[in-house]
C-alpha positions in Angstrom: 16.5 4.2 -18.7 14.6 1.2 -16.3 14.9 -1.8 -18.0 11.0 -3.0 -19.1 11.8 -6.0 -16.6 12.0 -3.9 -14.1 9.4 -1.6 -14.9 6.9 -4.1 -15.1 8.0 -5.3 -11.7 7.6 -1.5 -10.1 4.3 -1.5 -11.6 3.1 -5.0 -10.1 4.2 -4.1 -7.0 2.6 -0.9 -6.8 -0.5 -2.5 -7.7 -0.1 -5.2 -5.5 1.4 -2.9 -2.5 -1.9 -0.6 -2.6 -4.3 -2.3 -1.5 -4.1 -4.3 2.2 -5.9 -7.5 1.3 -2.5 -8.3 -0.7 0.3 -7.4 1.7 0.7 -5.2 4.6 3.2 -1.8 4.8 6.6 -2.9 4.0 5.6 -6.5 4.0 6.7 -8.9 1.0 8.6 -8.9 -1.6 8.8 -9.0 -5.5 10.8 -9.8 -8.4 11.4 -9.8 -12.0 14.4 -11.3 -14.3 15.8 -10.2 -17.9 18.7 -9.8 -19.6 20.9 -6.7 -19.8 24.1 -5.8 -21.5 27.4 -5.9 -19.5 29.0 -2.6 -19.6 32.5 -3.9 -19.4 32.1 -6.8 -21.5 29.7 -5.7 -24.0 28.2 -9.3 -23.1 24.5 -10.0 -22.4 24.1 -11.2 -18.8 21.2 -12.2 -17.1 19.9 -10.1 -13.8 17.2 -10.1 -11.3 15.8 -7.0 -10.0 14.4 -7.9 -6.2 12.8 -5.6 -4.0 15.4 -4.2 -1.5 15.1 -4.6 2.4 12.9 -2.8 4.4 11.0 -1.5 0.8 7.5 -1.0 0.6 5.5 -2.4 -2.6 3.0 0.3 -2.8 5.7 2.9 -3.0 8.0 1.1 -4.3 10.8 3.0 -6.8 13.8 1.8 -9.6 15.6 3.2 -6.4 14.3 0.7 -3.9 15.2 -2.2 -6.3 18.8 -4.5 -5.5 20.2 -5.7 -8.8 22.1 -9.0 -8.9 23.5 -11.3 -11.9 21.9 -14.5 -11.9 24.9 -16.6 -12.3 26.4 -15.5 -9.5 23.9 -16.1 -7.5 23.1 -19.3 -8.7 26.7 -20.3 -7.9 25.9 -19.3 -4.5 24.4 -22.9 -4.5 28.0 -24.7 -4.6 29.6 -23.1 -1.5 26.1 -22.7 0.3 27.7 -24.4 4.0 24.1 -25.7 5.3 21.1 -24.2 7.3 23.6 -23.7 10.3 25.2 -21.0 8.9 23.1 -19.8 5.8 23.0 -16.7 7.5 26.5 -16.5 5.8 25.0 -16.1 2.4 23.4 -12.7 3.1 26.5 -11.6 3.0 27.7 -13.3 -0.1 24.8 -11.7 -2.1 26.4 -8.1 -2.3 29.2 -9.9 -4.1 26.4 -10.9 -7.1 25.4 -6.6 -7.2 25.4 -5.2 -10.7 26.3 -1.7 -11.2 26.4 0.7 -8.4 23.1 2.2 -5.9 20.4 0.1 -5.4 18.5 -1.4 -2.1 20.5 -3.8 0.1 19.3 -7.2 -0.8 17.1 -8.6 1.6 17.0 -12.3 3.4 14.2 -13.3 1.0 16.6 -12.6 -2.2 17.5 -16.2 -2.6 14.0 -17.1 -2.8 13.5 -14.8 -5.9 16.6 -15.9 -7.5 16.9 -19.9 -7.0 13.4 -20.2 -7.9 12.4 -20.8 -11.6 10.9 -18.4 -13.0 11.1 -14.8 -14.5 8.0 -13.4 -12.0 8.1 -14.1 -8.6 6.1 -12.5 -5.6 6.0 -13.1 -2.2 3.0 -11.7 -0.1 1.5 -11.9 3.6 -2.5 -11.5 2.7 -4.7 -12.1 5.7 -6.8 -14.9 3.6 -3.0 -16.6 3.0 -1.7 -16.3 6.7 -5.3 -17.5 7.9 -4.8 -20.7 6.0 -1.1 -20.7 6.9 -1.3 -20.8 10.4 -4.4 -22.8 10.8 -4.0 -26.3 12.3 -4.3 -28.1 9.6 -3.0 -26.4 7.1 -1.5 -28.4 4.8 -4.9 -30.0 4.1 -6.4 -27.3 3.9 -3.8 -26.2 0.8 -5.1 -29.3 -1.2 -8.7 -28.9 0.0 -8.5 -25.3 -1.2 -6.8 -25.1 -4.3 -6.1 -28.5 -5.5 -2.6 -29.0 -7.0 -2.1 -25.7 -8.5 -0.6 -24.7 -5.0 2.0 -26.3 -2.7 2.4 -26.6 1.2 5.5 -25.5 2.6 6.2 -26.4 6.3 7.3 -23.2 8.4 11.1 -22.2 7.9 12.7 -19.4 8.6 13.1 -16.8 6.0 16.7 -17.8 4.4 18.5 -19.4 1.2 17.7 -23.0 2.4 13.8 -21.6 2.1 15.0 -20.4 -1.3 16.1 -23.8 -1.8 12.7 -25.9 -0.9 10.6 -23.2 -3.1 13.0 -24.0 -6.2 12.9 -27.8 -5.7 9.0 -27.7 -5.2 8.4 -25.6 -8.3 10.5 -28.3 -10.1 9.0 -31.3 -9.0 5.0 -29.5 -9.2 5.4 -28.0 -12.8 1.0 -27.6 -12.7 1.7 -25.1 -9.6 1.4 -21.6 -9.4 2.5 -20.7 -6.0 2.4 -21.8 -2.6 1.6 -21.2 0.9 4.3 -21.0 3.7 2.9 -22.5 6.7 2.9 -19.6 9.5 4.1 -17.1 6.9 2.3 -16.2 3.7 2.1 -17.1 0.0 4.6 -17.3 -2.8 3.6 -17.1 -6.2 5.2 -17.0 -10.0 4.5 -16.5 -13.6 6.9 -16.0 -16.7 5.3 -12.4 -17.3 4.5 -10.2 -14.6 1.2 -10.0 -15.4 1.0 -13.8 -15.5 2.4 -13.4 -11.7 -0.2 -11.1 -10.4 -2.7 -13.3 -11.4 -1.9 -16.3 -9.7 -0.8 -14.0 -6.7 -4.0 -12.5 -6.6 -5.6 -16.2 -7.6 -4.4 -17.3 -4.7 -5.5 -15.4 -2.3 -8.7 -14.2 -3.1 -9.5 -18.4 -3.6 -8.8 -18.1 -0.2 -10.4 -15.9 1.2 -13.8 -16.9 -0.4 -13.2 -20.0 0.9 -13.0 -18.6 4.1 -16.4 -16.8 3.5 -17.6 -19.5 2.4 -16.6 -22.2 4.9 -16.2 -20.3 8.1 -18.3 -21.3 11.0 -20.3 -18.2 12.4 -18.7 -16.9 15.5 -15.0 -17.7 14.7 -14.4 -15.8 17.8 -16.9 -17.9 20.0 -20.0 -16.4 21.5 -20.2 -12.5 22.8 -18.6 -11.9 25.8 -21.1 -10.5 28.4 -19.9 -7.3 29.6 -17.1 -7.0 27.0 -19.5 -4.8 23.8 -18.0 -2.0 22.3 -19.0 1.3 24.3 -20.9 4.4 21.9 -18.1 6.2 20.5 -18.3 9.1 22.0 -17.7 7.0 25.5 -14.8 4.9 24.1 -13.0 8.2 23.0 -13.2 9.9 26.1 -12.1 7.0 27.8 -9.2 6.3 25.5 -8.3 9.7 25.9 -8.4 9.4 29.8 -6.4 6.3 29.6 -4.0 7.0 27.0 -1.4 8.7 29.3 -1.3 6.3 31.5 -0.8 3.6 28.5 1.8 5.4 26.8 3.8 5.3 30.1 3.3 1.6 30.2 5.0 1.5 26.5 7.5 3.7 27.7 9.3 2.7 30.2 12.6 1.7 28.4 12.4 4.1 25.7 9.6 6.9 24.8 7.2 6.0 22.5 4.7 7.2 20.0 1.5 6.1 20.1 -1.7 5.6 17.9 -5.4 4.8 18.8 -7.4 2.6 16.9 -11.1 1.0 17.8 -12.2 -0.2 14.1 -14.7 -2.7 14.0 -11.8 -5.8 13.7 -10.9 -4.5 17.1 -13.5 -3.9 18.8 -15.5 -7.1 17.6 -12.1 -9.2 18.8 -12.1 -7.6 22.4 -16.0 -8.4 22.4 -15.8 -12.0 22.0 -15.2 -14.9 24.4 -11.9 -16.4 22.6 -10.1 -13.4 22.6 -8.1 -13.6 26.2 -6.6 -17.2 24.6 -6.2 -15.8 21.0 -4.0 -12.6 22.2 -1.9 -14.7 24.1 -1.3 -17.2 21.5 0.6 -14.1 19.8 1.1 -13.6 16.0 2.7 -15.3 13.5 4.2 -14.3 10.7 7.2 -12.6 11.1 6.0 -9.3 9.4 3.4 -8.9 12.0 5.7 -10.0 15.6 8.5 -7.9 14.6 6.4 -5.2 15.0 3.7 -5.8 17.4 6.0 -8.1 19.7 5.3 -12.1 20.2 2.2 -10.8 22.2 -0.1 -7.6 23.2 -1.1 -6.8 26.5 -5.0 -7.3 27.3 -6.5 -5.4 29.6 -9.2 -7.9 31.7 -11.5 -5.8 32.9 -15.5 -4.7 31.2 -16.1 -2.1 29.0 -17.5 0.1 31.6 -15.1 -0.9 33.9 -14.2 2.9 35.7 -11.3 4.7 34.1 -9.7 4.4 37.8 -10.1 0.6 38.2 -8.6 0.2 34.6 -5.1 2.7 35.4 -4.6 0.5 38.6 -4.9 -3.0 36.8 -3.1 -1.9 33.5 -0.4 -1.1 35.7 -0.4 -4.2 37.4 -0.9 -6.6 33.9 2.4 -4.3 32.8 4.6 -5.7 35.7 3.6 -9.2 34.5 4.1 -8.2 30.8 7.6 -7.1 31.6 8.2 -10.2 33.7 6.6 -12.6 31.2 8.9 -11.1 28.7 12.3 -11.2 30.3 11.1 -14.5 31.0 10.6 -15.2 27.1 14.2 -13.9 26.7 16.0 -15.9 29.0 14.5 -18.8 28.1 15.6 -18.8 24.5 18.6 -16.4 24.4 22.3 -17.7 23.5 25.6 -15.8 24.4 25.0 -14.7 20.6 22.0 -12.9 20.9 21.7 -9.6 20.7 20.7 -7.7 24.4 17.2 -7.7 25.2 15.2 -4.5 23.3 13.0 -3.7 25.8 10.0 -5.3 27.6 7.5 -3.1 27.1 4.6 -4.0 25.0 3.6 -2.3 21.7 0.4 -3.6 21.7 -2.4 -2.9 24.0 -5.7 -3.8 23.7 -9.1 -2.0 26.2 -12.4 -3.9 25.6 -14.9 -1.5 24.6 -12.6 0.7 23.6 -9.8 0.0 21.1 -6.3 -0.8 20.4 -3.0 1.3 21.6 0.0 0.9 19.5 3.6 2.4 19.8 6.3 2.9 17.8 9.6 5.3 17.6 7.4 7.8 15.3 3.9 8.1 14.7 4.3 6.2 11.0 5.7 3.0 12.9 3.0 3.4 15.8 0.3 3.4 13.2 1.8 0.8 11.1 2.1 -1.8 14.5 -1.6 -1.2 15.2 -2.2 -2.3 11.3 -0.7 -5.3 11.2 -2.0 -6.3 14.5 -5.6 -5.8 12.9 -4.0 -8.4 9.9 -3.1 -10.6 12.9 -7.1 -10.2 14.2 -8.2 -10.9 10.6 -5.6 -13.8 10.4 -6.8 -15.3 13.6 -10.3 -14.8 12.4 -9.8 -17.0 9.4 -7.6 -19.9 10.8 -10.3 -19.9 13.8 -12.7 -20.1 11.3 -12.1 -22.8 9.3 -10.2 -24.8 12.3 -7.9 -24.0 14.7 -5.5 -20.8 15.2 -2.0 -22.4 15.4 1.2 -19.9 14.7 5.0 -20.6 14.7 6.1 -21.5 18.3 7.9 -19.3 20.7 11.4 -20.9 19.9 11.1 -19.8 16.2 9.5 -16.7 16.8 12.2 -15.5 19.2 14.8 -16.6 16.3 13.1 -14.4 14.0 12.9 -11.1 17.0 16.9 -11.7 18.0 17.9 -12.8 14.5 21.4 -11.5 14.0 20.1 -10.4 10.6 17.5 -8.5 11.8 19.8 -6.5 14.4 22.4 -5.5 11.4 18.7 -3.8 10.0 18.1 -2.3 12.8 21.6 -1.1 13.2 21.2 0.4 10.0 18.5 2.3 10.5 19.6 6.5 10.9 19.8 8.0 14.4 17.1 9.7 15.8 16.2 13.2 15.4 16.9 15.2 18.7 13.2 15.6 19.4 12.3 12.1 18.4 9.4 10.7 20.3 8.4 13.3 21.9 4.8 14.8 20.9 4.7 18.9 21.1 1.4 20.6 21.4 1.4 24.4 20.3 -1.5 27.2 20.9 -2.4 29.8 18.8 -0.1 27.8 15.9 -2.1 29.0 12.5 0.8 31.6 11.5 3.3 33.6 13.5 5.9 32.6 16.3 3.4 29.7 16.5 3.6 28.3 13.3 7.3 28.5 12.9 7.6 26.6 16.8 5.4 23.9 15.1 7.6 24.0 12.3 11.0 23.5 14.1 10.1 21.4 16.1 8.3 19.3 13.6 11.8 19.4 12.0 13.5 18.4 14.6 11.8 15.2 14.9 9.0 15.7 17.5 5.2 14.8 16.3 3.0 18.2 16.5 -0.2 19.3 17.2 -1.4 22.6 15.9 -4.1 23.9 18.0 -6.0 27.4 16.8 -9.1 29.3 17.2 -9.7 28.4 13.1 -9.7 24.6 12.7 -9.6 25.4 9.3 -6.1 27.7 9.5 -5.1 24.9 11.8 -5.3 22.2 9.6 -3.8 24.2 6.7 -0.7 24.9 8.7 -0.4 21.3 10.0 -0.6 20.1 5.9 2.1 22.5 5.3 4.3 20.6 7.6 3.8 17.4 7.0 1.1 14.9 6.8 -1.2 13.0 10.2 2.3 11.0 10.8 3.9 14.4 11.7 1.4 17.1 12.2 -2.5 17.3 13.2 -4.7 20.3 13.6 -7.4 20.9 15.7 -9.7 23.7 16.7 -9.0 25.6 20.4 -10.8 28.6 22.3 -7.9 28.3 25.3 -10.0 30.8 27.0 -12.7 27.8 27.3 -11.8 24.9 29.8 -14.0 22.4 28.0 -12.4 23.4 24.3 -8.8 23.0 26.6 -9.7 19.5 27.4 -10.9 18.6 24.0 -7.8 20.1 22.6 -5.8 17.8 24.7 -7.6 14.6 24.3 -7.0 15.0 20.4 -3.2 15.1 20.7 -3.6 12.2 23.2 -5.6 10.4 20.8 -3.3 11.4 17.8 0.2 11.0 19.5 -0.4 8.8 22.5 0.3 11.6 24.9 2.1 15.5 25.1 5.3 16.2 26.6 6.0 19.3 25.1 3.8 22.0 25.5 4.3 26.1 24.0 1.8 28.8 25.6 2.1 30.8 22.6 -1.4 31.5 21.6 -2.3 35.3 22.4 -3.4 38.9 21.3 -2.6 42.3 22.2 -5.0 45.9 22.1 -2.6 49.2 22.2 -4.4 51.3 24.7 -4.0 53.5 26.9 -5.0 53.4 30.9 -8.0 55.4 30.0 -9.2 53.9 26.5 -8.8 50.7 27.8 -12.1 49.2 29.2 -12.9 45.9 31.4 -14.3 44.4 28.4 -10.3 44.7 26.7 -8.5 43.9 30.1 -10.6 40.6 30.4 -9.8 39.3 26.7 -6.3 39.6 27.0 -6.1 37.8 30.3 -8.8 35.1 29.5 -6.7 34.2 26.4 -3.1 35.0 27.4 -2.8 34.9 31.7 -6.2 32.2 32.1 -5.5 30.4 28.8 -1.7 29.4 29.8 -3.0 28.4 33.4 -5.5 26.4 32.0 -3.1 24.9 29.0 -0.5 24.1 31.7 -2.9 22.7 34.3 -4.6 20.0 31.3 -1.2 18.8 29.9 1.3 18.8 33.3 -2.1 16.1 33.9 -1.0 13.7 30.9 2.6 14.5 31.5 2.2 13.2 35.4 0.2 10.3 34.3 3.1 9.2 31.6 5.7 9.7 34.2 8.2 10.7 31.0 8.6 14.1 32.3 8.3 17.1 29.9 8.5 20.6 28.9 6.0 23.5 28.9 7.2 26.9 27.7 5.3 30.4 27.6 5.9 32.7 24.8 6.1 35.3 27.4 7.4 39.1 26.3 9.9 41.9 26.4 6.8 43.6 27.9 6.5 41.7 31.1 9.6 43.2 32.7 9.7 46.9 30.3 7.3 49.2 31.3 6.2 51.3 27.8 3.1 53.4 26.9 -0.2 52.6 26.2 -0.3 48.7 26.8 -1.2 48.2 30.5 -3.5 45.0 29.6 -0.9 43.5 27.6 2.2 43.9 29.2 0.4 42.9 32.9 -0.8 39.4 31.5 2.8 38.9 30.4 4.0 39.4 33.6 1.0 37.1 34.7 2.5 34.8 32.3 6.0 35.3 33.4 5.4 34.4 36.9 3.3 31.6 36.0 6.8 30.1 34.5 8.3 30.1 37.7 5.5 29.2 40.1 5.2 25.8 37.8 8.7 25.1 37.5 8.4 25.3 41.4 5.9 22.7 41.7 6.1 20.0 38.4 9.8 19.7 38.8 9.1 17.2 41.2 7.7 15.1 38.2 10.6 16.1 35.8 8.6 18.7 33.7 10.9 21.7 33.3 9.4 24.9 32.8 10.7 28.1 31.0 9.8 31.0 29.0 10.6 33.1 26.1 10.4 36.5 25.8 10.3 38.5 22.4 10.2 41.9 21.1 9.3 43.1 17.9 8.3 40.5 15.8 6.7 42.3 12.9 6.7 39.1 10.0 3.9 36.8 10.4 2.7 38.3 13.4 -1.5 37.7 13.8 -1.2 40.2 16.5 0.7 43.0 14.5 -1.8 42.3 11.2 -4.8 43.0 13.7 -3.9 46.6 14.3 -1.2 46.4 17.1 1.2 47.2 14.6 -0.2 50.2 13.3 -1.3 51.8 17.2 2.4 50.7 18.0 4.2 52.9 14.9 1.2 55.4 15.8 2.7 55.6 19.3 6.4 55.8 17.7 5.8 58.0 15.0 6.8 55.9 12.5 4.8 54.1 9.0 3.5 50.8 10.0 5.9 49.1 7.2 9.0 50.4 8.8 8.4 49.1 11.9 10.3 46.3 11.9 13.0 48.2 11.0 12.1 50.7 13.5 12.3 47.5 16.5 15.5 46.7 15.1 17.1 49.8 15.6 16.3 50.7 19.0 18.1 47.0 19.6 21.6 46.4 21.1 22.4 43.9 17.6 20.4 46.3 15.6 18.9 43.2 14.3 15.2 42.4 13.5 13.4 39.6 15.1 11.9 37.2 13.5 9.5 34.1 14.8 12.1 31.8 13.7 14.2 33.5 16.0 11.3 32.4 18.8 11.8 28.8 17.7 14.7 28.7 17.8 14.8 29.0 21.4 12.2 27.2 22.3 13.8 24.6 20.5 17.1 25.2 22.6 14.9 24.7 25.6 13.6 21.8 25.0 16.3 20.4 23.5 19.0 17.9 24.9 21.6 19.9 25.9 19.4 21.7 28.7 18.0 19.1 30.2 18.9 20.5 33.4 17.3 24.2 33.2 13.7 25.2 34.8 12.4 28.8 35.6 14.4 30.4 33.2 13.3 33.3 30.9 15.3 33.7 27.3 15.1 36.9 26.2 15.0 37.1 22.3 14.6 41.0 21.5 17.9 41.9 19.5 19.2 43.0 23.3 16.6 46.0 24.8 18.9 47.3 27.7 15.8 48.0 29.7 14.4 44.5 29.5 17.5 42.8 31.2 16.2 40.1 33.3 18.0 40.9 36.9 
């Protein structure tokens, strides 16, 4: 049973947590104190429940809660050995646990136990950081909210940071909270609701303030040139860039990214101040950890063409990566952990929007968030005076803190197919919807294209939500709905590198019955529609220069020769070629090409449910609902096949252990003799 303490602490935070004006995904912490009875010596001891590291207060659970008896954390205090090495006591604090389970305690635990009090939240609102980071802070605290808050000069997140919080609580008995310059707020009660209050006290006093006080173009004057384009202009060209930008991100490990151009954005990029403000970088260490100390800004006018802006992004990412190392070496010790990469994870396109990246969609999405908290943070210290974060030295601290590398070494390996971004035709139901599936599963970020937006969007809410899976509407008969179709996962994912040529459908006929009007559908969707699915993404896969993988859901029927199928079984072989002219000509760029080829799959089949399957028992003498059965015993295994079976292989395809295999064609039919590839 939760412990009412800790109950009314999941509740505040989930209040708190929801909604972004509070705290950002993951960011902050909470707490809540009470007493409990010992189980082993029957004994009432007192505990604090502290929201574990890495948590998130909107979702936050009993499960995501680190338990810890207050006296022996307050003991802590005697053998704490000095701000040198308080990084010591992180360690020390899974010695003050109670019970068993629980969140690892984070780095902000000794500020929710040293301090005073039985509620104690600590938040990163925008209208908190603004004030926080602005010049003059500190009298801007007094000017703002009198006594009942307290400045804090920057420190690092820590138990000496614990320390000053306790001691200023003790000496300012009238206060209800504080602000940590650079950081955020901290604010307590003696009930949670009490808490929440001056939390929310806090920072909505600021923030009107701000509202209030704020000169009119905290930004400085329009930049001329530098508007945000109609957005139907600035999503085309953030779909024609977006390849190129996600190879930018990429280049010491693949990336996810997301696309954002919300007004914050695109009113920051269109303003005179914003070359100096992005290169100021953010500040509180919620925000840097994941956006990096700075983005990169592209310096070129909205209508700048799509051509000039791939040649100077390129260019601005050399300096980016040299500025960076550069960063690193100036501040590293023998102690700090290897560089992470110097790629950035923030790129900003006037007129156009923001690119973020990430190792998954959710952390690609989440970066681009909080650098919009930075905008609005910037916004509000520019405001009301001057924009003036943590310097480099302490920011690079907080990026290589030892602390922060035991997280990150924490986190669980990668999924096989992690990063990568798979695009799948004709992916409503069928082989195509268990591909999307498995490979969804196995880590990659899908994008479920169908003639039925509607089917498409079902099946992509069956597998997961926008972080994992996004469907979209695709005639791949229709070059213009190709290009659309691959502008959306661009614009969803960052990119594609994994591409399946499954969509398809199939009329039993014979030679005679079958007319030019049949021959023409099959190869428009199946023989044109791969060509024209292959020729749009190997395009975004060249421009990322990550490689890839395209694979056609070929057939049994391109090498068997049976009755009364001529305009299916030719485009498979038009298909099945097309495997090994590509794989000829993108290897060059890394992209392997391969096919599968099925037989038989009855389950789930759109193509069997629209009257293939019963011309094909027709043609076998044999009840439509036996024919699966009927497939499976004219088979080598004498096994049935099912779409899983397809995905299986695709998945083995793609997968990391062959890497080194192009042109190939997997047969997966139970074993029909007379399909042997030779």
């Amino acid at each position: 049973m939760t412990h009412p303490a800790a109950a009314d602490l999941i509740a505040r935070s989930n209040r708190l947590g929801s909604d972004p004006k509070n705290t950002n995904y993951a960011g902050g912490n909470t707490s809540a104190k009470g007493t409990e009875t010992d189980p082993v010596t029957g004994q009432p001891v007192e505990l604090v429940w502290v929201k574990g590291s890495g948590g998130d207060l909107g979702t936050l659970t009993e499960q995501g809660l680190a338990v810890l008896r207050l006296d022996r954390m307050r003991a802590l205090v005697d053998v704490y050995p000095g701000l040198e090495r308080e990084d010591e006591m992180v360690a020390a604090f899974d010695y003050c646990l109670h019970g068993k389970g629980g969140a690892a305690p984070s780095i902000d635990t000794a500020m929710h136990g040293l301090v005073d009090a039985s509620h104690v939240d600590h938040l990163h609102p925008d209208s908190g950081i603004a004030v926080a980071t602005a010049a003059d802070g500190q009298e801007l605290t007094s000017t703002i909210f009198g006594d009942k808050v307290v400045w804090v000069p920057w420190r690092r997140p820590g138990f000496q940071l614990g320390l000053d919080i306790a001691e200023i609580k003790a000496k300012n008995p009238q206060a209800i909270g504080c602000i940590l310059g650079g950081h955020g707020i901290t604010a307590w009660g003696e009930t949670s609701d009490e808490a929440e209050r001056a939390s929310l006290w806090i920072i909505d006093t600021a923030a009107a303030y701000i509202a209030e006080h704020s000169r009119p173009e905290p930004f400085g004057p329009p930049l001329a040139g530098y508007a945000p384009l109609p957005q139907a202009e600035r999503r085309a060209k953030a779909a024609a860039l977006g390849a190129t930008i996600r190879g930018i991100a990429s280049q010491d490990r693949p990336m996810v990214g997301h696309f954002t151009d919300t007004g914050e954005v695109l009113d920051f990029l269109a303003s005179s101040e914003h070359p100096r403000l992005g290169a100021l970088g953010t500040s509180c260490p919620d925000h840097f950890l994941r956006t990096k100390v700075k983005p990169l800004v592209l310096d070129l006018p909205s209508d700048a063409p799509v051509e000039d802006c791939v040649a100077r992004l390129k260019e601005l990412a050399v300096a980016y990566r040299e500025d960076y190392q550069a960063y690193y070496d100036r501040h590293a010790t023998p102690a700090s952990p290897a560089i992470r990469g110097a790629d950035p994870l923030i790129v900003l396109v006037p007129g156009v929007g923001m690119f973020s990246f990430g190792k998954d969609k959710q952390t690609a999405r989440v970066a681009g968030e909080f650098y919009v908290n930075a905008i609005n943070v910037m916004r509000g210290a520019e405001g009301l005076s001057t924009y003036a974060p943590i310097d480099e030295a302490e920011k690079f601290r907080i990026e290589y803190w030892a602390l922060e590398e035991a997280k990150l070494q924490r986190m669980p390996k990668p999924k096989p197919l992690a990063t990568r971004v798979a695009l799948v035709t004709g992916a409503a139901g069928g082989i195509g919807k268990a591909t999307a599936k498995k490979l969804a599963a196995e880590g990659a970020c899908v994008v479920i294209a169908d003639l039925s937006l509607e089917k498409a969007q079902a099946a992509a809410a069956e597998i997961g939500g926008s972080d994992v899976a996004v469907g979209v509407a695709a005639d791949v008969s229709d070059e213009d709905a190709v290009q659309a179709m691959v502008d959306a996962a661009v614009l969803a994912f960052g990119g594609v590198d994994l591409v399946v040529n499954n969509a398809g459908l199939s009329l039993s006929k014979s030679l005679m019955d079958t007319t030019a009007a049949d021959w023409d559908l099959q190869h428009n969707v199946m023989a044109k529609g791969s060509f024209l699915v292959s020729k749009a993404t190997a395009k975004v896969m060249v421009e990322q220069e990550m490689g890839g993988d395209i694979v056609y859901i070929s057939s049994k029927n391109s090498v068997f020769a049976g009755p009364n199928n001529i305009a299916y079984s030719a485009t498979k072989a038009d298909q099945a070629h097309q495997v090994r002219l590509l794989a000829a000509e993108l290897g060059a760029h890394g992209i392997k090409v391969n096919g599968v080829n099925p037989d038989g799959v009855v389950q789930g089949s759109g193509i069997f449910a629209s009257g293939w399957g019963a011309n094909r028992a027709a043609v076998y003498g044999v009840e439509e609902k036996d024919l699966g059965k009927f497939y499976a015993q004219r088979t080598i295994l004498k096994r049935e096949v099912l779409p899983e079976n397809i995905a299986n292989a695709v998945f083995v395809l793609c997968g990391p252990d062959m890497t080194h295999t192009t042109g190939l064609h997997v047969p997966v039919d139970a074993g029909v003799a007379a399909a042997f590839l030779r």
